[in-house]
Tab-separated table of C-alpha atoms in Angstrom:
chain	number	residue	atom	x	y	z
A	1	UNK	CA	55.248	37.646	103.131
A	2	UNK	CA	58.343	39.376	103.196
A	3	UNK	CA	60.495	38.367	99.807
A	4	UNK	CA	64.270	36.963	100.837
A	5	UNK	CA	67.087	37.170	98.410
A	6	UNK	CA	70.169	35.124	97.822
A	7	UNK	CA	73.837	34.807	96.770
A	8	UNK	CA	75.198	32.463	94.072
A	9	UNK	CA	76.830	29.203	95.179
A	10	UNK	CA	74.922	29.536	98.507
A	11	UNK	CA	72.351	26.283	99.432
A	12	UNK	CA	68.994	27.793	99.541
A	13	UNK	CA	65.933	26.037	101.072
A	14	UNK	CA	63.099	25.581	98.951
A	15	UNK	CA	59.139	24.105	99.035
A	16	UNK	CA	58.517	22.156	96.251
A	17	UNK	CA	54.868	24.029	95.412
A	18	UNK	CA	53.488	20.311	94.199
A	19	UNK	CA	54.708	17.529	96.328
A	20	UNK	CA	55.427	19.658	99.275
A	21	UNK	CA	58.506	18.136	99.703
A	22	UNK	CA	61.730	20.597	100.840
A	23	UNK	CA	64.439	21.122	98.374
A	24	UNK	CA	67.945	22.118	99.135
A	25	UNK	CA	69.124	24.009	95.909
A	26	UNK	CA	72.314	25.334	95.039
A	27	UNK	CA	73.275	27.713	92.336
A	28	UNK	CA	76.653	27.894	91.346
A	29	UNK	CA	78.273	29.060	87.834
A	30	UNK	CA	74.646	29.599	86.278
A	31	UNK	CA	73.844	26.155	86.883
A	32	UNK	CA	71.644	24.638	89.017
A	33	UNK	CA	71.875	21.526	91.650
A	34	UNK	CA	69.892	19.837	93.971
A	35	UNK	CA	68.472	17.395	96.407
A	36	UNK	CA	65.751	16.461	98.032
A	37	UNK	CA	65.407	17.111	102.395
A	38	UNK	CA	63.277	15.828	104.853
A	39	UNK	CA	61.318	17.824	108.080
A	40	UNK	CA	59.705	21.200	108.387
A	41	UNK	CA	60.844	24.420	106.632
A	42	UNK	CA	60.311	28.019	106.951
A	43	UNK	CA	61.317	29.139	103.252
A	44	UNK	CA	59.882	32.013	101.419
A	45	UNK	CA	61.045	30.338	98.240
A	46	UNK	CA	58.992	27.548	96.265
A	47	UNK	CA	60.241	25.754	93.630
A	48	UNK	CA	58.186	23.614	90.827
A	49	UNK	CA	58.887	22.273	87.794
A	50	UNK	CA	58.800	24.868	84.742
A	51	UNK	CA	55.567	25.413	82.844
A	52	UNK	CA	54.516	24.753	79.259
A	53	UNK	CA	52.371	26.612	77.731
A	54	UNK	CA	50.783	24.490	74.833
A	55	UNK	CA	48.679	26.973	73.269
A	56	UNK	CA	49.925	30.638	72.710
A	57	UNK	CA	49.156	32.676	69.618
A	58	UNK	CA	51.559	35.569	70.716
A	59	UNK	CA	53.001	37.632	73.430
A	60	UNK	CA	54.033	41.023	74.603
A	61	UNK	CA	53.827	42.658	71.010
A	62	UNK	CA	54.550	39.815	69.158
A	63	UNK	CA	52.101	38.137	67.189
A	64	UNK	CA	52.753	34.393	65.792
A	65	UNK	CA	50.593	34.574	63.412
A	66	UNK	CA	51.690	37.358	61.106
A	67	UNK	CA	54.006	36.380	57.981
A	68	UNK	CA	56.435	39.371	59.354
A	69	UNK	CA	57.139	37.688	61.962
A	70	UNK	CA	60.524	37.181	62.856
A	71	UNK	CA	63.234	35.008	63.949
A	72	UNK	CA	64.465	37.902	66.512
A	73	UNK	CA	60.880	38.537	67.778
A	74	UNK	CA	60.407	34.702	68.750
A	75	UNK	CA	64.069	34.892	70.795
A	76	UNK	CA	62.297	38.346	71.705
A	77	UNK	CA	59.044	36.406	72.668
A	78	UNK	CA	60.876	33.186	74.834
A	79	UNK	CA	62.724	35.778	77.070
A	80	UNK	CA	59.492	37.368	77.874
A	81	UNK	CA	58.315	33.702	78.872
A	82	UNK	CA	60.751	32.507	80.844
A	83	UNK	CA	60.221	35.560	82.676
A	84	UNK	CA	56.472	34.328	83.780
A	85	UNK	CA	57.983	30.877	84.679
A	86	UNK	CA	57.387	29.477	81.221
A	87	UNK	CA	60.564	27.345	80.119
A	88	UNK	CA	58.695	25.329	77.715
A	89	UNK	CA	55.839	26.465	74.867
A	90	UNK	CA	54.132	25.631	71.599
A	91	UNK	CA	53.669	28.844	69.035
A	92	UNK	CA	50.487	28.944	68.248
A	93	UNK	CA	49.348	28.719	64.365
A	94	UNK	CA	46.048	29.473	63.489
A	95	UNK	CA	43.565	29.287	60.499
A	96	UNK	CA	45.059	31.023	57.418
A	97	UNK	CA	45.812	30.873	54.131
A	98	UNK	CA	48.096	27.963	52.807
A	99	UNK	CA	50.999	30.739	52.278
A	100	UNK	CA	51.076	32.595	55.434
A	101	UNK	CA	51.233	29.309	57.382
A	102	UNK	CA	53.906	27.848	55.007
A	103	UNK	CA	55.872	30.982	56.075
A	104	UNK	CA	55.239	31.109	59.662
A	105	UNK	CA	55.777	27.624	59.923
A	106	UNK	CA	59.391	28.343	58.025
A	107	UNK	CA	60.076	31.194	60.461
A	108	UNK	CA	59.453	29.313	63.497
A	109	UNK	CA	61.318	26.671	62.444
A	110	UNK	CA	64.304	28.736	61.422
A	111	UNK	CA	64.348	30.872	64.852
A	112	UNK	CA	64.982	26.945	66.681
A	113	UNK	CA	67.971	26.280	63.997
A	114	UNK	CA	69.298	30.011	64.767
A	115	UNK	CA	68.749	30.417	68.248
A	116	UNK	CA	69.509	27.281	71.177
A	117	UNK	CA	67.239	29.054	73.492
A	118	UNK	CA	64.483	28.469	71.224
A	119	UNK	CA	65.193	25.760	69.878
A	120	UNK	CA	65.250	24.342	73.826
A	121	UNK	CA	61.938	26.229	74.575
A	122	UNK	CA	60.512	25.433	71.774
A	123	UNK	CA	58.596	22.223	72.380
A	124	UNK	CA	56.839	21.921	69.260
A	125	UNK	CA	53.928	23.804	67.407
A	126	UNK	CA	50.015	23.598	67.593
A	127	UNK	CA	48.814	24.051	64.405
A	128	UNK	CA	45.203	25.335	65.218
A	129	UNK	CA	43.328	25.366	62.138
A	130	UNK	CA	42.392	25.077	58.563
A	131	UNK	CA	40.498	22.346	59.263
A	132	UNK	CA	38.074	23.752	61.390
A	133	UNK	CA	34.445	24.069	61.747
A	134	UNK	CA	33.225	26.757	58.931
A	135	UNK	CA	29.975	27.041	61.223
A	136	UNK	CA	29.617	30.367	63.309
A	137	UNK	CA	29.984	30.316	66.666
A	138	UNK	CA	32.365	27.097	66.436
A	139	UNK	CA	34.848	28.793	64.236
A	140	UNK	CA	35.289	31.548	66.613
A	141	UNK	CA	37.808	34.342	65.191
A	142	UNK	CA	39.148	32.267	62.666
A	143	UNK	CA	38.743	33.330	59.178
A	144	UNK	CA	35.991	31.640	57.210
A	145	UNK	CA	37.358	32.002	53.941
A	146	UNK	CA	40.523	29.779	54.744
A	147	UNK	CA	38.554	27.200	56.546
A	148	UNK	CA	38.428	23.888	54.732
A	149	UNK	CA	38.585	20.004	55.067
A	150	UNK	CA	41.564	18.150	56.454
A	151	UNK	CA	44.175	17.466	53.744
A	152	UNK	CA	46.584	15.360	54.577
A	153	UNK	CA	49.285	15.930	51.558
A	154	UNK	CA	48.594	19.845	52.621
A	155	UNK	CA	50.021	18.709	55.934
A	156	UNK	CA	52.344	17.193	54.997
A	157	UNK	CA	53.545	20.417	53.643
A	158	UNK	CA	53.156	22.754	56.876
A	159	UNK	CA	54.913	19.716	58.500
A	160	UNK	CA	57.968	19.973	56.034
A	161	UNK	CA	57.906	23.762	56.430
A	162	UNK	CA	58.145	23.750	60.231
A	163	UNK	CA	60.640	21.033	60.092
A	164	UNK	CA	58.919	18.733	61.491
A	165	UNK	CA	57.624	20.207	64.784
A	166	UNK	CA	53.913	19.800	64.540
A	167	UNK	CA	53.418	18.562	67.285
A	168	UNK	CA	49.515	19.125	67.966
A	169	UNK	CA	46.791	20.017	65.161
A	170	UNK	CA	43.426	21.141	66.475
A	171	UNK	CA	40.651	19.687	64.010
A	172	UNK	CA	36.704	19.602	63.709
A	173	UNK	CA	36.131	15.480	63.673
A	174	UNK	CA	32.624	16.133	61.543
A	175	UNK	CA	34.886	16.648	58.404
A	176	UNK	CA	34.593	13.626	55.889
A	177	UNK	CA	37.820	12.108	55.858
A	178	UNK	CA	39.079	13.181	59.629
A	179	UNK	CA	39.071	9.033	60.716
A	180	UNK	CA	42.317	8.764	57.903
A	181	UNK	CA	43.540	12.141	58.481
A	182	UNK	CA	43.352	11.268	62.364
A	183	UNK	CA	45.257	8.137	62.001
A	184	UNK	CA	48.029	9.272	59.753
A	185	UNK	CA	48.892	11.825	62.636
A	186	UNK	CA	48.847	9.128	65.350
A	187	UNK	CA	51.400	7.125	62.916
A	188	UNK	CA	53.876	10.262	63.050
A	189	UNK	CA	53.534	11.374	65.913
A	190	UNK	CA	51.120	14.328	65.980
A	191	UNK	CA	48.669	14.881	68.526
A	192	UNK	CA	45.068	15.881	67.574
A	193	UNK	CA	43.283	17.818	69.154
A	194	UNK	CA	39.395	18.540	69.151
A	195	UNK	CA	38.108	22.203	68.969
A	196	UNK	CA	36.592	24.926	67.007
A	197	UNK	CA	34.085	21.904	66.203
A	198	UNK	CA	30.058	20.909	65.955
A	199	UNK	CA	30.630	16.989	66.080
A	200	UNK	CA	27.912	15.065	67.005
A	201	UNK	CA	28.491	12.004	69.760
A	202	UNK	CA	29.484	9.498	67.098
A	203	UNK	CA	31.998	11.967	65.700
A	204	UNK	CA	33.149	12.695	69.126
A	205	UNK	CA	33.788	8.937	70.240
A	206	UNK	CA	35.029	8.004	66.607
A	207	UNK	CA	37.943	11.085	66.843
A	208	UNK	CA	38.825	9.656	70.351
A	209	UNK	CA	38.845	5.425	69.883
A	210	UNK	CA	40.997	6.566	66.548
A	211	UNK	CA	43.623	8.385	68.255
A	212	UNK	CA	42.801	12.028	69.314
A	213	UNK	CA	43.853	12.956	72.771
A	214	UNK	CA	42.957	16.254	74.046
A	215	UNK	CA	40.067	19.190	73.486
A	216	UNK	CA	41.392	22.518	72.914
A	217	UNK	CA	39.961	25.396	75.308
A	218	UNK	CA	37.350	23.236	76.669
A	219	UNK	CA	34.299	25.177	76.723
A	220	UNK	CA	35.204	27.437	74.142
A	221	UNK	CA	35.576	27.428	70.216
A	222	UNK	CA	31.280	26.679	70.240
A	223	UNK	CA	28.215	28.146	69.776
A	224	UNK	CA	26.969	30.611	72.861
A	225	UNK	CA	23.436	27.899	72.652
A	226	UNK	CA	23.701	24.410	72.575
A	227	UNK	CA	21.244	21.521	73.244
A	228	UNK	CA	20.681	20.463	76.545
A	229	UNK	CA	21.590	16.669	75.301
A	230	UNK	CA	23.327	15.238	74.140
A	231	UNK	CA	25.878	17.987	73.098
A	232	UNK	CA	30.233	18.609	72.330
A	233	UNK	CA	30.525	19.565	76.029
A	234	UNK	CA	28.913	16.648	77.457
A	235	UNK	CA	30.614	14.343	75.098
A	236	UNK	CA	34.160	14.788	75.218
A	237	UNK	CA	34.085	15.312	79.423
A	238	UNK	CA	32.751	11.727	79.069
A	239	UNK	CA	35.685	10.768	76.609
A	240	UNK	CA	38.165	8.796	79.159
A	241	UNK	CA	40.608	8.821	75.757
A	242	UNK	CA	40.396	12.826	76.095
A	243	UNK	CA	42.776	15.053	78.206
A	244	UNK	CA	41.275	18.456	78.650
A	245	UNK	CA	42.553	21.794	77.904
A	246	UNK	CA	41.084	25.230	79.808
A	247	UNK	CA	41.701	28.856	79.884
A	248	UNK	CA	41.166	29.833	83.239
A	249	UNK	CA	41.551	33.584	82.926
A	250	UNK	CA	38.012	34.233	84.425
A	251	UNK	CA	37.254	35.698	81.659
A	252	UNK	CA	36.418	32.394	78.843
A	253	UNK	CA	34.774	30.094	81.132
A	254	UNK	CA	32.594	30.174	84.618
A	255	UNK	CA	34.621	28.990	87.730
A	256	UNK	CA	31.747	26.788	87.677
A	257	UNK	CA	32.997	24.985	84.900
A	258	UNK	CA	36.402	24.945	85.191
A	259	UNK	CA	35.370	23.096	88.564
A	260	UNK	CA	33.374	20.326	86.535
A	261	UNK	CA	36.221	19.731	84.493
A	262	UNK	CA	38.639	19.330	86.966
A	263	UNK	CA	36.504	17.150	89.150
A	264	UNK	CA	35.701	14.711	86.170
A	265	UNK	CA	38.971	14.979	84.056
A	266	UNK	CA	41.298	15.565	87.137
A	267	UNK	CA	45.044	14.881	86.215
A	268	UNK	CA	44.102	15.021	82.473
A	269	UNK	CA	42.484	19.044	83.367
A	270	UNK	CA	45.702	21.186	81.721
A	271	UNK	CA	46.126	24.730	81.476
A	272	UNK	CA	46.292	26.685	78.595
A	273	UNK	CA	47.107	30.365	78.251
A	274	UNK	CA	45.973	30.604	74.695
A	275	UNK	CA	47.914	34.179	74.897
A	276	UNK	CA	47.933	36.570	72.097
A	277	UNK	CA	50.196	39.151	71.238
A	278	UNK	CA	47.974	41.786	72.983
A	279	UNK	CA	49.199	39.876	76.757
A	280	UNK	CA	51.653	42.061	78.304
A	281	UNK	CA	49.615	45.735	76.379
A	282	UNK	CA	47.747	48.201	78.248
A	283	UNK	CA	43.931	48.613	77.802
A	284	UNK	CA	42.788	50.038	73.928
A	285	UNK	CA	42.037	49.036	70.412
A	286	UNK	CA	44.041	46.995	68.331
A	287	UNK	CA	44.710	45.563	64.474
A	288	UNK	CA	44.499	41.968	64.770
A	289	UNK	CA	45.016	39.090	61.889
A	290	UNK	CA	42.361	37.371	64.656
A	291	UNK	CA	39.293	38.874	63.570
A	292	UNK	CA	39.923	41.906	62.546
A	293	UNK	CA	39.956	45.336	65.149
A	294	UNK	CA	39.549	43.995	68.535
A	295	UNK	CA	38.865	45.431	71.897
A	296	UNK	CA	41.062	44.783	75.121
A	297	UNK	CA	39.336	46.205	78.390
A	298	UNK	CA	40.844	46.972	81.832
A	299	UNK	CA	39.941	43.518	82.589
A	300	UNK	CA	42.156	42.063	80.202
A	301	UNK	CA	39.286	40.758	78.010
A	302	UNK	CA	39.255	40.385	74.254
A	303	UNK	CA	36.836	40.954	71.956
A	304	UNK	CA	35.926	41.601	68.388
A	305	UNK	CA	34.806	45.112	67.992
A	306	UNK	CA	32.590	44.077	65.333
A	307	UNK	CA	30.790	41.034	67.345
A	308	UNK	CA	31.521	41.802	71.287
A	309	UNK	CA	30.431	38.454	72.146
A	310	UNK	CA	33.127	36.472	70.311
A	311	UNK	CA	36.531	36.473	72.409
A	312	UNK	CA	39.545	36.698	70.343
A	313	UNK	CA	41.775	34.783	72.484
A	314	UNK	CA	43.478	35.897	75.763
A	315	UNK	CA	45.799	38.669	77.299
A	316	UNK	CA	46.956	36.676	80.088
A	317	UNK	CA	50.130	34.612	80.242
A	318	UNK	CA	49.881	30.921	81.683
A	319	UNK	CA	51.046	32.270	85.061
A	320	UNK	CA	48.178	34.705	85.417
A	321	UNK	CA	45.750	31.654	84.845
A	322	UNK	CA	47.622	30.068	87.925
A	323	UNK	CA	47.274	33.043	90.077
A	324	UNK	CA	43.450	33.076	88.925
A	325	UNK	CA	42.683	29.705	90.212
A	326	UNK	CA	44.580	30.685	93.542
A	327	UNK	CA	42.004	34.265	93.768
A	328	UNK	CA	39.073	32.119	92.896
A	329	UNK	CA	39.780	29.440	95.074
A	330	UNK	CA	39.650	26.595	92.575
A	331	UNK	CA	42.622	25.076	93.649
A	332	UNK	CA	45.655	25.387	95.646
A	333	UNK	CA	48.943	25.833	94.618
A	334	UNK	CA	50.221	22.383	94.254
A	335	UNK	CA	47.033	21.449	92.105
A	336	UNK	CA	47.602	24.456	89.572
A	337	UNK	CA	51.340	24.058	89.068
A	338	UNK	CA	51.076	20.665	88.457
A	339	UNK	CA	47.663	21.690	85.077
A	340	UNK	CA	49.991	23.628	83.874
A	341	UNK	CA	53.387	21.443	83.920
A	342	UNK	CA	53.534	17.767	84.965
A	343	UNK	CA	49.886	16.925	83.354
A	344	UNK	CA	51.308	18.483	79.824
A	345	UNK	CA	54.351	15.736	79.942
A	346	UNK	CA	51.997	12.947	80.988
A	347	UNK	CA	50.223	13.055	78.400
A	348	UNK	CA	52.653	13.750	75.915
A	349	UNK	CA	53.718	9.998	77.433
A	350	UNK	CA	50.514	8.663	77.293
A	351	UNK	CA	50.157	9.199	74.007
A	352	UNK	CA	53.097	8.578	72.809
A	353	UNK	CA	54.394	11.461	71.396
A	354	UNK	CA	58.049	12.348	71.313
A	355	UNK	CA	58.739	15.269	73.729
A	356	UNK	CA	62.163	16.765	74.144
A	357	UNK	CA	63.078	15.867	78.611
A	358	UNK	CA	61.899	18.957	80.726
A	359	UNK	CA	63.370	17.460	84.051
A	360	UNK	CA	65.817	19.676	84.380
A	361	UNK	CA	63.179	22.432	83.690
A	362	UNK	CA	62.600	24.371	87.384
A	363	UNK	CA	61.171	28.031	88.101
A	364	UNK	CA	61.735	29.651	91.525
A	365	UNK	CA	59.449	31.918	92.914
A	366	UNK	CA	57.793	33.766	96.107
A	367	UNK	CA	54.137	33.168	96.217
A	368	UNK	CA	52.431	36.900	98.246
A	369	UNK	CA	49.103	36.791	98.576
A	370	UNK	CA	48.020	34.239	95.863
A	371	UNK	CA	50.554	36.490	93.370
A	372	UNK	CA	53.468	34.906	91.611
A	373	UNK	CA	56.855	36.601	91.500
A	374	UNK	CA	59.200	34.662	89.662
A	375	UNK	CA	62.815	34.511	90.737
A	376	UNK	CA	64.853	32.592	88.488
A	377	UNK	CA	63.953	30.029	85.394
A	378	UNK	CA	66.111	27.216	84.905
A	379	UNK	CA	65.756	25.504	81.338
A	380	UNK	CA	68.119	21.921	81.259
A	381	UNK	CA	69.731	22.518	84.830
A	382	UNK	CA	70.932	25.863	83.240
A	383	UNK	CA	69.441	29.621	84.575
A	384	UNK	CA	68.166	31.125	81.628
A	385	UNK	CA	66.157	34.041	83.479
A	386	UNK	CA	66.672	35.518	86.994
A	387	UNK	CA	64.825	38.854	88.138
């Protein structure tokens, strides 16, 4: 498909990649306007509503998860995503010790008072970890020795520190005291999340009829063997309460799965990119706070060089998950956009946390041959990125 271009304050005729409905769009003075058409259209351009990304550790260079980090590399960092269609995301926090979260958290927080790009992309922050499962296998690349119980008056801390924008914690249920800790972040507005975990069925349905909403990386973040059943898999797909999160890089799960979770959760499946700062590198070996030296191939995979098994999270951006379910054929267009976008803010609704508007939130692009080429991002009705 040949790509067409444009002119500013000239009506351009778009396919809305979800509804399938056409768009008339006009861009005038950086701003953006439009309607919606009836009838048939020929346009190269689709439109959709911009993506968030609700788990990302890093990005092009820039790891969130290193007390250096800065307030100039997260500006540097949001650029970079609103380049790959990304207008809204959640910096990634992962198991640590109490200090270098209190100072990430601080830094992150600081970049949104700084910066109104950030502080507009910004949609809050996933605080994956300390209180994690210790086990191997469950804990993944996180850090053993920082690994401990949930604490509430500890996070109450990270939450003062970032300012207030938890706004997801990922959490092992099996931990004595996760029913209180559970319902002290449904009272203020924090979502839980269950991964990096060996609860049992009890644990799984208590963590859910108590408040928590969503699994992180859905078939990840567990042992390589599990019992037939019952087991964590089978448990929290039969969770109604539970929205689903899945990296569909082809690299963490089987298309095979990614299909069974979308057939049984199917407008509660989202997308999650859960990107490192190695997405964006070419091929080689690589310090990493996850885990030590790790390993990223020509495929894009990454491992730990000391345990090749264990993935330490993922060098591809949420848009390159989309463009994966396109080559694999696990869903079309409409179907992917919408996992990685409109199911994020529904649930966000559903559970009744407070989420910043992202209607005026758009990303043109060209779709050629299942790739995505973005065009422009537009973050509040405003273009913050055009190619």
């Amino acid at each position: 498909m040949e790509k067409q271009t444009f002119r500013e304050d000239k009506e351009i005729t778009c396919i809305h990649c979800i509804t399938g409905n056409i768009e008339s769009v006009i861009f005038r003075d950086g701003k953006i306007s439009k309607k919606t058409g009836t009838g048939a259209s020929e346009s190269k351009f689709f439109i959709g509503p911009g993506l968030i990304d609700i788990q990302i550790n890093g990005i092009n260079g820039i790891d969130f998860n290193t007390p250096s980090l800065t307030p100039a590399d997260i500006l540097k960092a949001t650029h970079y995503l609103l380049s790959k269609g990304v207008t809204t995301f959640f910096p990634t926090v992962i198991t640590n010790s109490d200090e270098n979260i209190l100072a990430i958290l601080q830094t992150i927080y600081q970049a949104c008072k700084s910066n109104p790009i950030v502080d507009a992309c910004v949609g809050g922050i996933h605080l994956e970890g300390p209180f994690i499962s210790p086990d191997e296998g469950a804990k993944g690349a996180h850090d053993n020795k920082f690994i401990k119980p949930p604490d509430w008056k500890l996070f109450t801390q990270f939450q003062a520190a970032a300012g207030g924008k938890i706004k997801i914690i990922t959490l092992a249920p099996e931990w004595e005291g996760s029913r209180s800790f559970i319902e002290n972040c449904r009272m203020q507005g924090v979502l839980v999340s269950i991964g990096h975990s060996m609860a049992n069925t009890n644990q799984i349905n208590m963590a859910a009829k108590t408040g928590a909403g969503l699994s992180t990386h859905l078939g990840n973040g567990i042992p390589l063997m599990l019992p037939r059943h019952p087991n964590i898999l089978w448990d929290q797909l039969a969770s109604e309460e539970l929205y689903a999160s899945v990296i569909a890089d082809g690299i963490h799960i089987p298309d095979s799965f990614i299909k069974v979770v979308m057939k049984n959760k199917s407008e509660k499946t989202i997308l999650a990119s859960d990107a490192t700062c190695f997405t964006g590198l070419p091929p080689g070996e690589y310090a990493s706070h996850i885990g030590g030296t790790v390993i990223l191939d020509n495929e894009k995979r990454i491992s730990l060089k000391s345990s090749p098994g264990i993935l330490a999270g993922s060098a591809k951006s949420l848009l390159d998950n989309i463009e994966t379910l396109l080559q694999h054929n696990l869903a079309p267009l409409g179907v992917a956009w919408q996992m990685a976008s409109v199911n994020v803010t529904r649930m966000f609704a559903e559970k009744d946390i407070i989420f910043e508007s992202v209607n005026k939130d758009f990303v043109l692009f060209h779709l050629i041959e299942n790739e995505i080429q973005v065009e422009k991002a537009i973050k509040n009705g405003k273009i913050v990125f055009e190619k």
